[in-house]
C-alpha cells in the first residue's frame, strides 16, 4: 500500500484540479490576499498621519510592522474567502454537498488521510500567500532585501510552523464542520480571536490586560513575532528560536487534538448515519 | 463471502413538524426508525445475490453497513472473513461499491480524472492504472467521453462512470445499489451482459445487488432475498421465490368449432386444476386452462386432444406467475 503521505498528496492534487474547475473562486483564492492588505496598509498610513507622497520614518516602520504581521498571519491562513471555514472544513463542506466525501470514505485508506490531503492543498495555498507577500515586500520595503541567512531560517520555520498549526486546527475545524454543518462559528470563535490576539496588525502590548494574557498563550502570536523579528530586527516577546519552538509545539498539540476529535466525530456520525446522508 | 448475521440498525430522526420555537429552544421531539430489524443472509463466493424490497425496506442501509460507511447497532458482518468494524480497511480493499451513483463522482473533473483519482486510492497506479482506465472506458461505454467534464455527462453516463469507478481495482466483491437506475435499455443490457460474461464467468466476482427492476433480478440472480421492514422475509432462487406464492400457470386458447366439446376430457389430464370456456361473438371460443400450483399446463396434450375432437386452434398464450407477483405478495402489509 502507498504511504499515507503519497495518498494525501494525491488527494491534494485532486483538490487543486477541482478548485481550478471553479475558476473565478480559484482566482479569488490565489489573489485576494494581495488586495486584502491594501485597506490595512491604508489605515496604518492614515493613523500615522503621513500623506502618501511624504511618508516619514515612523509611518514606514509602522507599515512594515503591519505588513510583516499580515504576511505571517497568511501562513496561518486568512488571505482568502475560503477562510470562512478554514481550509479543510471548506473542502469537506463542498464534498458533503456533492456527496463525494462518502465515496472517498469507501476507499481502503485512513479517513484522516483524505481530510489531511484536502488540508495539504490549502497549506500550499497559504505558503504561496506568504511567499508572494514577501516578494511584494522586497519592492515596497527595500530594506528587507539584505537579511542574514539565520534570520531567513527563523522566518521560514516560523511560517511553516504557522502553516502546520493551521493544518492541525483544520482537522478540528473539519470535525466541527461535520457536526454543525456550518463553518461561520469557527470564524467567529476561533479564527477572528486568533487574528486579533496574535499581534499581527498591532502590538499585543496595546491590548487590555486580560486579553493580553490570552494573547500570550496564543502560539500564533509567537510565530508572528518571530517572523517579524527576522525581517525587521524587532521582536517583542521571546527569543526568536524559542518562539519558533512554541509555534511547532502548538502545531503538534493541535494535530494530536485534531486527529482525536475528527476520529471521534467520524465514528459517531457513522453510527448516527449523518456521515452518509446522501 | 459476505456473511450478515442478526444485523440491527435504528436511526433517530428529529421530527420536522415541531413548532419553530420548540425546535429552537426546547427538546426537539425525535422518533426512532428501525431501518434493520434483524437481517441475516450469506452470499457465497462467486454468487449473485439480489436484495429486493420496497422503498425504505432497508436495502441501502444493509449495503452501507457492509461497506463500512455505517456502524450497526448490533449483529456482525464479515466480508471474506474480515469483520467490517474491526478490519474495515481490509474489507474496503476487497469491495467495489456503487451507491447513489451520479452523486459519487466529481463533476468538476473529467471521467478519466475521476477514474485515475479513485484508482490511486485503491493503490492502482502507473501503466496498470492507465490501461485499466482504457478498459473501463470500453466496459462502461464511455471511451469517447472520458476527457469530457462529468458535468456535461447525461445522468446515465454519470451512473456508468460511477460503476466504472467501482470496478477500477478489480474488486473481488461488488456491492451495487440500483446500478442500472437511469440507464437506457441498451446500456442496461450491455451492463448485465458484462456482469454475467466478464465479471462472473471470468473473474468469479461475488455480487450483492439491489434493484427495483424485477426482470433484472430474475435474469441474473442465483438467489434473491426479499427485504421487508428490515427483515429478510423470503430467500431462494428466483423460481423458488416465484413458487412461494399461490398463483399458477395459465394457458389461454382461442379455438373454432369448440363450442360443443366436452371440457372434462381436458380436466382429466394430469396437473390441470380448472378449465373454463366462453363463447365469443365471432362464433369461436376462449378456453382458459389453469395448472395445479407449481406445475405447468401440458400444452402439447391439450392441443392434441382439442384438435382430435375437431377444434381448430387459433391463438395460444401461456402466462406464468412472475417474480413481480411474488414480490407484491411477499411485501404486502
Ligand atoms: N441517515 C439516515 N438517517 C435517518 N434515517 C435513515 C437514514 N438512512 C436511512 N434511514 C431510514 O431507514 C429506513 C431504510 O432506508 P433504506 O435507505 O435502507 O431503504 P431502501 O430499502 O434502500 O429504500 P429505496 O428502495 O427507496 O432505496 C428508511 O425508513 C429510512 O427513512
Ligand atoms: Mg436504497
Coordinates of C-alpha atoms in Angstrom, one line a residue, chain B residues 21 39 41 61 85 116 147 149 151 164 203 246 266 302 314 326:
Chain B
X21 CA -39.9 27.9 19.0
X39 CA -31.2 -9.2 8.9
X41 CA -28.0 -13.7 5.0
X61 CA -28.8 0.6 4.9
X85 CA -15.8 -2.9 12.2
X116 CA -7.4 8.0 -12.0
X147 CA -11.9 13.5 -21.4
X149 CA -16.1 17.1 -17.7
X151 CA -20.7 18.0 -15.6
X164 CA -16.5 2.3 -13.7
X203 CA -13.3 -13.3 -12.7
X246 CA -50.1 -19.3 -4.8
X266 CA -59.2 -31.7 -20.7
X302 CA -54.2 -30.2 -24.6
X314 CA -56.2 -20.1 -33.3
X326 CA -44.4 -12.9 -5.8

